[in-house]
Tab-separated table of C-alpha atoms in Angstrom:
chain	number	residue	atom	x	y	z
A	1	MET	CA	175.212	-88.542	172.191
A	2	SER	CA	172.981	-91.422	171.116
A	3	PRO	CA	170.141	-90.606	168.681
A	4	SER	CA	166.889	-89.407	170.220
A	5	ASP	CA	163.427	-90.452	169.084
A	6	VAL	CA	161.140	-87.551	168.167
A	7	LEU	CA	157.466	-87.738	167.215
A	8	ILE	CA	156.340	-84.855	165.008
A	9	ILE	CA	152.605	-84.206	164.904
A	10	GLY	CA	151.908	-82.617	161.532
A	11	SER	CA	155.063	-84.037	159.946
A	12	ALA	CA	153.551	-84.038	156.435
A	13	GLY	CA	152.405	-80.398	156.610
A	14	TYR	CA	153.909	-77.132	155.426
A	15	VAL	CA	156.033	-76.601	158.539
A	16	GLY	CA	156.230	-80.269	159.491
A	17	THR	CA	158.050	-81.415	156.369
A	18	ARG	CA	160.839	-78.938	157.054
A	19	MET	CA	160.851	-79.704	160.769
A	20	SER	CA	161.144	-83.436	160.097
A	21	ALA	CA	164.032	-82.927	157.686
A	22	GLY	CA	165.795	-80.559	160.082
A	23	PHE	CA	165.607	-82.940	163.026
A	24	ALA	CA	166.658	-85.896	160.860
A	25	ARG	CA	169.721	-83.969	159.665
A	26	ALA	CA	170.530	-83.192	163.296
A	27	GLY	CA	170.671	-86.922	164.068
A	28	TYR	CA	167.212	-87.536	165.537
A	29	ARG	CA	165.161	-90.599	164.668
A	30	VAL	CA	161.984	-89.005	163.334
A	31	ALA	CA	158.481	-90.446	163.462
A	32	GLY	CA	155.293	-88.810	162.238
A	33	LEU	CA	151.748	-89.041	163.556
A	34	GLN	CA	149.592	-90.726	160.912
A	35	ARG	CA	145.883	-90.001	161.116
A	36	PRO	CA	143.426	-92.221	159.265
A	37	GLY	CA	142.973	-90.926	155.730
A	38	GLY	CA	145.554	-88.174	156.209
A	39	THR	CA	148.520	-87.280	154.052
A	40	PRO	CA	150.942	-90.190	154.371
A	41	VAL	CA	153.980	-89.757	156.567
A	42	ASP	CA	157.143	-89.551	154.470
A	43	PRO	CA	158.461	-93.114	154.087
A	44	ALA	CA	161.836	-91.894	155.340
A	45	TYR	CA	160.235	-91.692	158.799
A	46	ARG	CA	158.301	-94.106	160.969
A	47	ALA	CA	154.527	-93.665	160.908
A	48	VAL	CA	152.738	-93.800	164.275
A	49	PRO	CA	148.941	-94.122	164.226
A	50	GLY	CA	146.985	-91.423	166.020
A	51	ASP	CA	144.535	-88.596	165.402
A	52	LEU	CA	144.162	-85.140	166.938
A	53	ALA	CA	140.400	-85.552	166.451
A	54	ASP	CA	140.589	-88.652	168.695
A	55	PRO	CA	142.474	-87.390	171.768
A	56	PRO	CA	142.647	-90.772	173.587
A	57	SER	CA	144.664	-92.132	170.636
A	58	LEU	CA	147.394	-89.593	171.377
A	59	VAL	CA	148.313	-91.129	174.731
A	60	GLU	CA	149.612	-94.347	173.203
A	61	ALA	CA	150.986	-92.587	170.127
A	62	ALA	CA	153.185	-90.185	172.101
A	63	ARG	CA	154.306	-92.517	174.889
A	64	GLY	CA	157.979	-93.457	175.026
A	65	PHE	CA	159.415	-90.717	172.833
A	66	ASP	CA	162.336	-88.563	173.904
A	67	LEU	CA	160.510	-85.570	172.425
A	68	VAL	CA	157.112	-84.783	170.902
A	69	ILE	CA	156.738	-81.718	168.661
A	70	HIS	CA	153.139	-80.598	168.159
A	71	LEU	CA	152.703	-78.788	164.823
A	72	GLY	CA	149.152	-79.973	164.255
A	73	ALA	CA	146.304	-77.783	163.118
A	74	ILE	CA	144.111	-75.855	165.544
A	75	LEU	CA	140.772	-77.710	165.673
A	76	ASP	CA	138.435	-76.367	168.347
A	77	GLU	CA	138.392	-75.743	172.071
A	78	ARG	CA	137.178	-79.195	173.106
A	79	LEU	CA	139.593	-81.146	170.937
A	80	ASP	CA	142.603	-78.901	171.506
A	81	LEU	CA	142.267	-79.001	175.295
A	82	ALA	CA	141.584	-82.739	175.343
A	83	GLY	CA	144.507	-83.241	172.972
A	84	VAL	CA	147.047	-81.421	175.115
A	85	ASP	CA	145.786	-83.284	178.188
A	86	ALA	CA	146.299	-86.593	176.372
A	87	LEU	CA	149.807	-85.640	175.282
A	88	ILE	CA	150.657	-84.594	178.838
A	89	GLU	CA	149.339	-87.944	180.074
A	90	ALA	CA	151.657	-89.734	177.633
A	91	GLY	CA	154.584	-88.405	179.655
A	92	SER	CA	157.033	-87.566	176.860
A	93	PRO	CA	158.783	-84.176	176.846
A	94	MET	CA	156.944	-81.901	174.456
A	95	ILE	CA	157.222	-78.684	172.444
A	96	ILE	CA	153.779	-77.195	171.770
A	97	THR	CA	153.378	-74.813	168.842
A	98	SER	CA	151.126	-71.894	169.722
A	99	GLY	CA	151.138	-68.526	167.949
A	100	SER	CA	151.845	-64.867	168.593
A	101	ASP	CA	148.106	-64.172	168.219
A	102	VAL	CA	147.652	-65.650	171.698
A	103	LEU	CA	149.413	-62.569	173.124
A	104	GLY	CA	146.846	-60.085	171.839
A	105	ALA	CA	147.413	-56.612	170.440
A	106	GLY	CA	150.194	-54.123	171.073
A	107	HIS	CA	153.884	-54.389	171.929
A	108	VAL	CA	154.383	-57.814	173.463
A	109	ASP	CA	157.216	-60.148	174.454
A	110	GLU	CA	157.779	-63.652	175.824
A	111	ASP	CA	156.908	-62.679	179.392
A	112	ASP	CA	153.620	-60.892	178.715
A	113	VAL	CA	150.398	-62.457	179.948
A	114	PRO	CA	148.417	-63.766	176.948
A	115	HIS	CA	145.254	-61.987	175.842
A	116	PRO	CA	144.304	-64.195	172.906
A	117	HIS	CA	142.322	-63.051	169.933
A	118	PRO	CA	138.767	-64.515	170.121
A	119	LEU	CA	139.496	-66.642	167.051
A	120	VAL	CA	141.898	-68.682	169.217
A	121	GLY	CA	140.459	-67.752	172.600
A	122	TRP	CA	141.268	-71.087	174.265
A	123	ARG	CA	144.883	-71.336	173.117
A	124	ASP	CA	146.230	-69.592	176.221
A	125	GLU	CA	144.682	-72.411	178.276
A	126	VAL	CA	146.447	-74.945	176.040
A	127	GLU	CA	149.688	-73.099	176.782
A	128	ARG	CA	149.001	-72.937	180.528
A	129	ARG	CA	148.359	-76.661	180.783
A	130	ALA	CA	151.486	-77.524	178.808
A	131	LEU	CA	153.699	-75.108	180.745
A	132	ALA	CA	152.345	-76.222	184.131
A	133	ALA	CA	153.290	-79.799	183.217
A	134	GLY	CA	156.862	-78.749	182.397
A	135	HIS	CA	156.589	-78.676	178.619
A	136	ARG	CA	157.792	-75.904	176.338
A	137	VAL	CA	155.874	-73.553	174.026
A	138	ILE	CA	156.973	-71.808	170.817
A	139	ARG	CA	154.926	-68.965	169.315
A	140	PRO	CA	155.492	-68.258	165.616
A	141	GLY	CA	153.727	-65.393	163.903
A	142	LEU	CA	152.917	-65.281	160.202
A	143	ILE	CA	154.855	-68.166	158.639
A	144	TYR	CA	155.882	-67.566	155.036
A	145	GLY	CA	158.232	-68.789	152.336
A	146	SER	CA	158.870	-71.859	150.184
A	147	GLY	CA	155.536	-71.581	148.417
A	148	GLY	CA	153.224	-71.805	151.415
A	149	GLY	CA	151.590	-69.840	154.198
A	150	VAL	CA	148.943	-67.138	154.377
A	151	VAL	CA	150.520	-64.857	151.781
A	152	GLN	CA	150.812	-67.536	149.115
A	153	ASN	CA	147.624	-69.430	149.935
A	154	MET	CA	145.227	-66.591	150.800
A	155	MET	CA	146.542	-63.198	149.742
A	156	VAL	CA	147.861	-64.123	146.291
A	157	PRO	CA	144.671	-65.896	145.070
A	158	LEU	CA	142.509	-62.969	146.229
A	159	ALA	CA	144.814	-60.459	144.539
A	160	GLN	CA	144.610	-62.448	141.324
A	161	ARG	CA	140.805	-62.480	141.519
A	162	LEU	CA	140.353	-58.783	142.336
A	163	GLY	CA	143.382	-57.306	140.588
A	164	ALA	CA	144.706	-55.787	143.818
A	165	GLY	CA	146.128	-56.842	147.151
A	166	VAL	CA	143.629	-56.709	150.022
A	167	TYR	CA	144.095	-55.697	153.641
A	168	VAL	CA	141.325	-55.077	156.177
A	169	GLY	CA	140.469	-51.685	157.643
A	170	GLU	CA	143.154	-49.068	158.185
A	171	PRO	CA	146.779	-49.439	157.076
A	172	ASP	CA	149.734	-49.813	159.453
A	173	VAL	CA	148.604	-53.082	161.063
A	174	ARG	CA	151.670	-55.196	161.765
A	175	TRP	CA	152.128	-58.912	162.209
A	176	GLY	CA	155.090	-60.781	163.589
A	177	ALA	CA	156.548	-62.919	160.815
A	178	VAL	CA	159.025	-65.772	160.389
A	179	HIS	CA	160.315	-67.695	157.386
A	180	VAL	CA	159.465	-71.392	157.513
A	181	ASP	CA	163.136	-72.346	157.095
A	182	ASP	CA	164.092	-70.399	160.241
A	183	LEU	CA	161.840	-72.515	162.449
A	184	PRO	CA	163.744	-75.847	162.618
A	185	PRO	CA	166.910	-74.231	164.071
A	186	LEU	CA	164.847	-72.645	166.847
A	187	TYR	CA	162.993	-75.864	167.660
A	188	LEU	CA	166.316	-77.712	167.784
A	189	ALA	CA	167.738	-75.086	170.148
A	190	VAL	CA	164.677	-75.273	172.402
A	191	ALA	CA	164.787	-79.087	172.362
A	192	ARG	CA	168.422	-79.076	173.443
A	193	SER	CA	168.681	-76.095	175.764
A	194	ALA	CA	165.369	-74.683	176.999
A	195	ALA	CA	164.313	-75.273	180.568
A	196	PRO	CA	161.000	-77.019	181.281
A	197	GLY	CA	157.958	-74.783	181.456
A	198	THR	CA	159.325	-72.014	179.220
A	199	VAL	CA	157.885	-70.093	176.263
A	200	TRP	CA	159.684	-68.661	173.231
A	201	ASN	CA	158.689	-66.243	170.445
A	202	ALA	CA	159.565	-67.311	166.895
A	203	ILE	CA	159.466	-63.835	165.341
A	204	ALA	CA	162.090	-62.600	162.884
A	205	GLU	CA	160.430	-59.255	162.074
A	206	ASN	CA	157.183	-57.313	162.333
A	207	VAL	CA	155.813	-56.588	158.874
A	208	LEU	CA	153.050	-54.263	157.647
A	209	VAL	CA	150.036	-56.200	156.352
A	210	ASP	CA	149.196	-53.456	153.832
A	211	ARG	CA	152.791	-53.734	152.595
A	212	LEU	CA	152.208	-57.434	151.921
A	213	ALA	CA	148.985	-56.503	150.134
A	214	ALA	CA	150.899	-54.041	147.944
A	215	LEU	CA	153.406	-56.765	147.141
A	216	VAL	CA	150.843	-59.312	145.941
A	217	GLY	CA	148.842	-56.566	144.182
A	218	CYS	CA	151.923	-55.227	142.367
A	219	GLY	CA	151.330	-51.831	144.000
A	220	ARG	CA	147.530	-51.870	143.802
A	221	THR	CA	145.677	-52.308	147.095
A	222	ILE	CA	142.125	-52.410	148.445
A	223	SER	CA	141.235	-51.597	152.037
A	224	TRP	CA	138.390	-53.975	152.866
A	225	PRO	CA	135.801	-52.300	155.122
A	226	GLU	CA	136.040	-53.536	158.693
A	227	HIS	CA	132.259	-53.745	159.098
A	228	GLU	CA	131.871	-56.117	156.146
A	229	ASP	CA	132.513	-59.841	156.066
A	230	VAL	CA	135.984	-60.568	154.743
A	231	PRO	CA	136.356	-62.232	151.335
A	232	PRO	CA	136.027	-66.029	151.383
A	233	GLU	CA	139.769	-66.447	150.776
A	234	TYR	CA	140.384	-64.737	154.142
A	235	ALA	CA	137.541	-66.373	156.073
A	236	PRO	CA	139.653	-68.914	158.026
A	237	ILE	CA	141.577	-66.138	159.796
A	238	GLY	CA	139.513	-63.074	158.937
A	239	GLY	CA	139.516	-61.512	162.394
A	240	LEU	CA	143.291	-61.655	162.653
A	241	PHE	CA	143.692	-59.152	159.828
A	242	ARG	CA	142.773	-56.434	162.340
A	243	LEU	CA	145.157	-57.638	165.079
A	244	HIS	CA	148.048	-55.169	165.311
A	245	GLN	CA	151.135	-56.481	167.098
A	246	VAL	CA	154.782	-55.629	167.478
A	247	VAL	CA	156.220	-58.829	168.892
A	248	SER	CA	159.653	-59.031	170.495
A	249	SER	CA	161.844	-62.128	170.295
A	250	GLN	CA	164.848	-60.597	172.060
A	251	LYS	CA	164.729	-63.082	174.929
A	252	THR	CA	164.484	-66.011	172.529
A	253	ARG	CA	167.401	-64.780	170.438
A	254	ARG	CA	169.554	-64.073	173.486
A	255	GLU	CA	168.900	-67.246	175.472
A	256	MET	CA	168.473	-69.734	172.624
A	257	GLY	CA	171.118	-68.223	170.342
A	258	TRP	CA	168.577	-68.053	167.532
A	259	VAL	CA	169.618	-65.920	164.566
A	260	PRO	CA	166.976	-66.041	161.818
A	261	ARG	CA	168.456	-65.788	158.333
A	262	HIS	CA	165.369	-64.181	156.790
A	263	THR	CA	164.455	-60.762	158.184
A	264	ASP	CA	162.767	-59.152	155.175
A	265	ALA	CA	159.522	-60.933	154.352
A	266	VAL	CA	158.589	-58.565	151.523
A	267	ALA	CA	161.896	-59.009	149.684
A	268	SER	CA	161.965	-62.768	150.287
A	269	LEU	CA	158.413	-63.197	149.035
A	270	ALA	CA	158.988	-60.875	146.085
A	271	GLN	CA	161.963	-62.946	144.952
A	272	GLU	CA	159.971	-66.142	145.341
A	273	LEU	CA	156.953	-64.772	143.471
A	274	ALA	CA	159.127	-63.346	140.689
A	275	ALA	CA	160.839	-66.724	140.250
A	276	ALA	CA	157.381	-68.265	139.794
A	277	GLY	CA	156.486	-65.742	137.092
A	278	PHE	CA	154.280	-63.536	139.285
A	279	PRO	CA	154.522	-59.793	138.489
A	280	VAL	CA	156.324	-57.841	141.212
A	281	ARG	CA	157.678	-54.321	141.348
A	282	PRO	CA	161.463	-53.901	141.272
A	283	GLU	CA	161.369	-51.939	144.522
A	284	ASP	CA	159.828	-54.932	146.318
A	285	LEU	CA	162.900	-57.024	145.539
A	286	GLY	CA	165.116	-54.826	147.708
A	287	HIS	CA	165.292	-54.027	151.396
A	288	ASN	CA	161.997	-53.164	153.102
A	289	PRO	CA	162.727	-50.305	155.542
A	290	ALA	CA	159.233	-50.511	157.029
A	291	ALA	CA	159.930	-53.859	158.712
A	292	ILE	CA	160.686	-53.817	162.441
A	293	VAL	CA	163.235	-56.434	163.492
A	294	PRO	CA	162.539	-57.383	167.097
């Protein structure tokens, strides 16, 4: 098979750097969207000018590629909807990255009708437009590992400031979770095998948020009152701390042949934090029986 040209929006980001490397290793010719003043695209890849904050620029940027992978940040309703419309107009096959939060609370799977959390209330419309045009959607949950993500960037700094890990409200809230290194294999499988207009859940396990708080707090936790504003470290996604989900990825695993290598977020993060000199309890380095593997 001749090499395919893929444009990765967000190629210089936390997930995008690993996605770019994964697709390059798989034989794709990788390009990255370069916004004015943004983090430079890795010189190993071709830089293509364009900006999610300037949706018309995306039409020319995405035109002519064999595949476009959208890993860009959520901006706002106007820009996100205009952006997906522009990418659809460009005419290149596309994988849109959404999130499990679009499904709402409870036990949910790939075929459930979205009931998005108000924080991302328009993202189901982004999905609908992409799917109606024959593109594909992938929904990761909490992305962790390799020094990035919500746990490292939000939960750890707050725990260091307060001397305890913080969760919001009552315990036993679960989030779907996936290690960042397990995402490129799924995107490659979807790129190669998934039918147009299909949606896939990138969830390796469902993990207790208070268990993550205990990890970063070395056993000490604080339940933040639900009626109070969340700490500033949590402000970007504060409302999601109360969103309880048990997300299934059985269909994705079965039909895409996806087998995530990391299915214990607590143990993986504990090992990573310990290697960086962060205090962790010995019991956090082992298997976490509270995780639910979907």
